[in-house]
Amino acid sequence: MPSRLVPCVHPIQRESVIAIAARRSPGRALGLLLVVVVASTLWFASPAFPLAWLRQWQLASGGWVSVTLMASVLLGGLQLLVIFGPGRQRPGDVGWRRRALGPALLATVGLWAAMQLASVAAAWSSGTTLQPAAAWSTGLGVALGPLLAQLLGTALMEETVFRGYLWPQLARRLADGGAGRHAPWIGLVASQLLFGLLHVPLQLQAGAGSEAIVGMVLMLFVVGVVFALLYAATRNLFVAVGAHALGNAPTPLFEPQGPAPTMVLLAGVTALGIGAWWWQRRQEGRHAAGR
C-alpha cells in the first residue's frame, strides 16, 4: 500500500536506530528515479547540455547564480518531481523539516568556523602571516557563489535523493524481504555505492583513467556513508547538507595553512555525529526510565 506511513530505520548501531516516518514509494517510482538520475547525469556530461549558455548567466550575475547552482536545480528538480510525484513523498518524509533549519545552520557555521580557526592556529604556531583567500578579492559573488550553489543545489539535492529518500526506501524493502536488522546496513551500502557510481560519466568526460575512477567511486562511497550516518546521528538532514556543502565549497577566509580544510571538516563532522548520537541515546534512556 504505497500511501501508508511505515517506519524506516536508520542505523547508528544495532540497538540504537532512528525511526523516520517514511511514506513508502511504489516500486515503479524507484525505477523511474533511477532512470531520471542516470539520464540527468549523462545529459550533464554530454555536449548537448547548455553549459555555455549557463556560463553567460553566471557572468551576468557576478558569480552569485553559478553554473553549478542552475544545473543542480534543473537536474535535481527533475528528481524531486519523481520523489514528490510518483514517489508519493511529502517534504518531511525525506528530511525537509522546518524546525531542523535552525540547528543545522548553527552546526554548519560551527563547522565553517572550525575550518577557519585551524588556519589561524597553524599560522600562529608557525609564525607565518595569514593571507586572505584570493576569491574574496574578485567579489562576493565569486567567493560565496559556490557555497550558495551547494546549499541550494548540489548538496541539498544529493542529500535528499541519496540519504533522505533512497536509503530509507531500500532499507524498508530489504526489511520486508527478510533482511531483518541487516536491512539498514545493506540499504546504506547499496544507496551510497550508487551515489559513487553515478559520478563516473563526469570522470570519463574529464578523461580520467580507470585507477582514478575507481578511487573516486570508493571515496564518494565513503563520503556518502559518512553523511548518511551524520543524518542518522543528528536526525537532521540539513546538517548533512551543510557539511556536504562545506566539503565541496570550503569558502575559506584565508589561504589554508596546517591541516587541509576537508580533514578539519571530517574531524568536526565526526565529533558532531558522536555528540549527537550520545545525546540521543541519553534522551532515549531518560524517556525509557520515565515510562
Coordinates of C-alpha atoms in Angstrom, one line a residue:
M1 CA 0.0 0.0 0.0
P2 CA 2.1 2.9 -1.3
S3 CA 0.3 5.7 0.7
R4 CA 0.7 4.1 4.1
L5 CA 3.1 5.5 6.5
V6 CA 5.6 2.9 7.6
P7 CA 8.7 3.1 9.9
C8 CA 12.1 3.1 8.3
V9 CA 15.1 2.6 10.5
H10 CA 18.4 4.2 10.0
P11 CA 21.3 2.5 11.9
I12 CA 23.8 4.0 14.2
Q13 CA 24.4 0.7 15.9
R14 CA 22.3 -2.4 16.4
E15 CA 20.4 -1.3 19.4
S16 CA 20.2 2.3 18.5
V17 CA 18.2 3.3 15.4
I18 CA 16.5 6.4 14.2
A19 CA 12.9 5.8 13.1
I20 CA 11.7 8.2 10.4
A21 CA 8.1 8.1 9.2
A22 CA 8.8 7.4 5.5
R23 CA 5.9 7.3 3.2
R24 CA 6.5 4.2 1.2
S25 CA 7.0 4.8 -2.5
P26 CA 5.7 2.4 -5.2
G27 CA 8.4 0.2 -6.7
R28 CA 7.9 1.9 -10.1
A29 CA 8.9 5.2 -8.6
L30 CA 12.2 3.9 -7.5
G31 CA 12.8 2.6 -11.0
L32 CA 11.7 5.9 -12.5
L33 CA 14.0 7.8 -10.2
L34 CA 17.0 5.6 -11.2
V35 CA 16.2 6.3 -14.9
V36 CA 15.9 10.1 -14.3
V37 CA 19.1 10.2 -12.3
V38 CA 21.1 8.3 -14.9
A39 CA 19.7 10.3 -17.8
S40 CA 20.3 13.6 -16.0
T41 CA 23.9 12.6 -15.3
L42 CA 24.5 11.5 -18.9
W43 CA 22.9 14.7 -20.2
F44 CA 25.1 16.9 -18.0
A45 CA 28.2 15.1 -19.2
S46 CA 27.2 15.3 -22.9
P47 CA 27.9 18.1 -25.4
A48 CA 24.1 18.6 -25.6
F49 CA 24.0 20.2 -22.1
P50 CA 23.7 24.0 -22.5
L51 CA 26.8 24.7 -20.5
A52 CA 27.9 27.8 -22.4
W53 CA 24.5 29.4 -22.0
L54 CA 24.5 28.9 -18.3
R55 CA 28.0 30.4 -18.1
Q56 CA 26.7 33.6 -19.5
W57 CA 24.1 33.8 -16.7
Q58 CA 26.9 33.2 -14.2
L59 CA 29.0 36.0 -15.6
A60 CA 25.9 38.3 -15.7
S61 CA 25.2 37.6 -12.0
G62 CA 28.7 38.3 -10.9
G63 CA 29.0 34.7 -9.8
W64 CA 26.0 34.6 -7.5
V65 CA 24.0 32.4 -9.8
S66 CA 26.6 29.8 -10.8
V67 CA 26.5 27.1 -13.4
T68 CA 26.6 24.5 -10.6
L69 CA 23.5 26.1 -9.0
M70 CA 21.5 26.3 -12.2
A71 CA 22.5 22.8 -13.3
S72 CA 21.8 21.1 -10.0
V73 CA 18.5 22.9 -9.5
L74 CA 17.4 21.9 -13.0
L75 CA 18.5 18.3 -12.9
G76 CA 17.8 17.8 -9.2
G77 CA 14.4 19.4 -9.7
L78 CA 13.5 16.6 -12.1
Q79 CA 14.5 14.0 -9.5
L80 CA 12.4 15.8 -6.9
L81 CA 9.4 15.7 -9.2
V82 CA 9.7 11.9 -9.2
I83 CA 10.1 11.7 -5.4
F84 CA 7.2 14.1 -4.6
G85 CA 5.1 12.9 -7.5
P86 CA 5.0 9.2 -8.3
G87 CA 7.1 8.6 -5.2
R88 CA 4.3 9.9 -3.1
Q89 CA 6.6 11.6 -0.5
R90 CA 6.0 14.7 1.5
P91 CA 8.8 17.1 2.4
G92 CA 9.0 15.8 5.9
D93 CA 9.3 12.2 4.7
V94 CA 12.7 12.9 3.1
G95 CA 14.1 15.1 6.0
W96 CA 12.8 18.5 4.9
R97 CA 11.6 19.8 8.3
R98 CA 11.4 23.5 9.0
R99 CA 12.4 23.1 12.7
A100 CA 15.6 21.4 11.6
L101 CA 16.8 24.5 9.8
G102 CA 18.0 26.5 12.8
P103 CA 20.1 23.8 14.4
A104 CA 21.5 22.9 11.0
L105 CA 22.5 26.5 10.4
L106 CA 24.3 26.6 13.8
A107 CA 26.1 23.3 13.1
T108 CA 27.2 24.5 9.6
V109 CA 28.5 27.8 10.9
G110 CA 30.3 25.9 13.7
L111 CA 32.0 23.6 11.2
W112 CA 33.0 26.5 8.9
A113 CA 34.4 28.4 11.9
A114 CA 36.5 25.4 12.9
M115 CA 37.9 25.2 9.4
Q116 CA 39.0 28.9 9.7
L117 CA 40.4 28.6 13.2
A118 CA 42.6 25.7 12.1
S119 CA 44.3 28.0 9.7
V120 CA 44.6 30.7 12.3
A121 CA 46.1 28.3 14.8
A122 CA 48.5 26.9 12.2
A123 CA 49.7 30.4 11.3
W124 CA 50.1 31.4 14.9
S125 CA 52.1 28.3 15.8
S126 CA 54.4 28.6 12.8
G127 CA 54.8 32.4 13.0
T128 CA 53.6 32.9 9.4
T129 CA 51.2 35.6 8.2
L130 CA 47.7 34.9 7.2
Q131 CA 46.8 35.7 3.6
P132 CA 43.2 36.5 2.6
A133 CA 41.8 33.9 0.3
A134 CA 42.1 35.0 -3.4
A135 CA 38.4 34.6 -4.1
W136 CA 37.4 37.5 -1.8
S137 CA 39.3 40.0 -3.9
T138 CA 37.3 39.2 -7.0
G139 CA 33.9 39.9 -5.5
L140 CA 31.4 38.4 -3.0
G141 CA 29.6 36.5 -5.8
V142 CA 32.8 34.7 -6.7
A143 CA 33.6 33.9 -3.1
L144 CA 30.1 33.0 -1.8
G145 CA 28.5 31.8 -5.0
P146 CA 30.0 28.2 -4.8
L147 CA 28.7 27.7 -1.3
L148 CA 25.3 29.1 -2.2
A149 CA 25.2 26.7 -5.1
Q150 CA 25.9 23.8 -2.8
L151 CA 23.4 24.8 -0.1
L152 CA 20.6 25.4 -2.6
G153 CA 21.7 23.0 -5.3
T154 CA 24.1 20.1 -5.3
A155 CA 24.4 19.3 -1.6
L156 CA 20.7 19.7 -1.0
M157 CA 19.7 17.6 -4.0
E158 CA 22.2 14.8 -3.4
E159 CA 21.4 14.6 0.3
T160 CA 17.7 14.5 -0.3
V161 CA 17.9 11.9 -3.1
F162 CA 20.5 9.5 -1.7
R163 CA 20.3 10.0 2.1
G164 CA 16.8 11.3 2.7
Y165 CA 14.9 9.1 0.2
L166 CA 16.8 6.3 -1.4
W167 CA 18.4 4.9 1.7
P168 CA 15.2 4.6 3.7
Q169 CA 13.2 3.2 0.8
L170 CA 15.8 0.5 0.1
A171 CA 16.1 -0.4 3.8
R172 CA 12.3 -0.7 4.1
R173 CA 12.1 -3.1 1.2
L174 CA 15.0 -5.1 2.4
A175 CA 13.5 -5.4 5.8
D176 CA 10.2 -6.6 4.3
G177 CA 12.1 -9.1 2.2
G178 CA 13.6 -10.8 5.2
A179 CA 16.9 -9.0 5.7
G180 CA 15.9 -8.1 9.2
R181 CA 18.2 -5.9 11.3
H182 CA 20.8 -6.0 8.5
A183 CA 18.4 -4.2 6.1
P184 CA 19.5 -0.6 7.0
W185 CA 23.2 -1.5 6.5
I186 CA 22.6 -3.3 3.2
G187 CA 20.5 -0.4 2.0
L188 CA 23.2 2.0 3.1
V189 CA 25.9 0.2 1.1
A190 CA 23.7 -0.1 -2.0
S191 CA 22.5 3.5 -2.0
Q192 CA 25.9 5.0 -1.4
L193 CA 27.6 2.8 -3.9
L194 CA 25.1 4.0 -6.5
F195 CA 25.9 7.6 -5.4
G196 CA 29.6 7.0 -6.2
L197 CA 28.9 5.2 -9.5
L198 CA 26.7 8.0 -10.8
H199 CA 29.7 10.3 -10.9
V200 CA 31.6 8.0 -13.3
P201 CA 30.3 9.7 -16.5
L202 CA 31.7 13.1 -15.4
Q203 CA 35.0 11.5 -14.7
L204 CA 35.0 9.9 -18.2
Q205 CA 34.2 13.2 -19.7
A206 CA 37.2 14.7 -17.9
G207 CA 39.4 12.0 -19.3
A208 CA 40.2 10.3 -16.0
G209 CA 41.9 6.8 -16.1
S210 CA 40.5 3.6 -14.6
E211 CA 42.5 3.9 -11.4
A212 CA 41.4 7.4 -10.8
I213 CA 37.8 6.5 -11.5
V214 CA 37.9 3.5 -9.1
G215 CA 39.5 5.7 -6.4
M216 CA 36.9 8.4 -6.9
V217 CA 34.0 5.9 -6.6
L218 CA 35.4 4.5 -3.4
M219 CA 36.0 8.0 -2.0
L220 CA 32.4 9.1 -2.8
F221 CA 31.1 5.9 -1.3
V222 CA 32.8 6.6 2.0
V223 CA 31.7 10.2 1.9
G224 CA 28.1 9.1 1.3
V225 CA 28.3 6.7 4.2
V226 CA 29.7 9.5 6.5
F227 CA 26.9 11.9 5.5
A228 CA 24.2 9.2 5.9
L229 CA 25.4 8.3 9.4
L230 CA 25.6 12.0 10.3
Y231 CA 22.0 12.3 9.2
A232 CA 21.1 9.2 11.3
A233 CA 23.0 10.6 14.4
T234 CA 21.6 14.1 14.3
R235 CA 18.2 13.2 12.8
N236 CA 18.6 16.4 10.8
L237 CA 19.1 16.1 7.0
F238 CA 20.1 19.8 6.8
V239 CA 23.1 19.2 9.0
A240 CA 24.3 16.7 6.4
V241 CA 23.5 19.3 3.6
G242 CA 25.6 21.9 5.4
A243 CA 28.6 19.6 5.9
H244 CA 28.3 18.4 2.3
A245 CA 28.3 22.0 1.1
L246 CA 31.4 22.9 3.0
G247 CA 33.1 19.8 1.7
N248 CA 32.5 20.9 -1.8
A249 CA 32.9 24.6 -1.2
P250 CA 35.0 25.3 1.9
T251 CA 34.8 29.1 1.4
P252 CA 37.9 30.0 3.4
L253 CA 38.6 33.4 4.7
F254 CA 42.4 32.8 4.5
E255 CA 44.7 30.8 2.3
P256 CA 44.7 27.4 4.2
Q257 CA 47.5 26.6 6.5
G258 CA 48.1 23.5 8.6
P259 CA 45.6 20.6 8.2
A260 CA 43.6 20.5 5.0
P261 CA 40.2 22.1 5.4
T262 CA 38.5 18.8 4.4
M263 CA 40.3 17.0 7.2
V264 CA 39.2 19.6 9.7
L265 CA 35.7 19.2 8.4
L266 CA 35.9 15.4 8.7
A267 CA 37.0 15.7 12.3
G268 CA 34.2 18.2 13.1
V269 CA 31.6 16.0 11.4
T270 CA 32.9 13.0 13.4
A271 CA 32.7 14.9 16.7
L272 CA 29.3 16.3 15.8
G273 CA 27.9 12.9 14.9
I274 CA 29.3 11.2 18.1
G275 CA 28.0 14.0 20.3
A276 CA 24.5 13.9 18.7
W277 CA 24.4 10.1 19.0
W278 CA 25.4 10.3 22.6
W279 CA 22.7 12.9 23.3
Q280 CA 20.0 11.0 21.6
R281 CA 20.9 7.8 23.5
R282 CA 20.8 9.8 26.7
Q283 CA 17.4 11.3 26.0
E284 CA 16.0 7.9 25.0
G285 CA 17.4 6.4 28.2
R286 CA 15.7 9.1 30.3
H287 CA 12.5 8.6 28.4
A288 CA 12.5 4.9 28.9
A289 CA 13.3 5.4 32.6
G290 CA 10.4 7.8 32.9
R291 CA 8.0 5.3 31.4

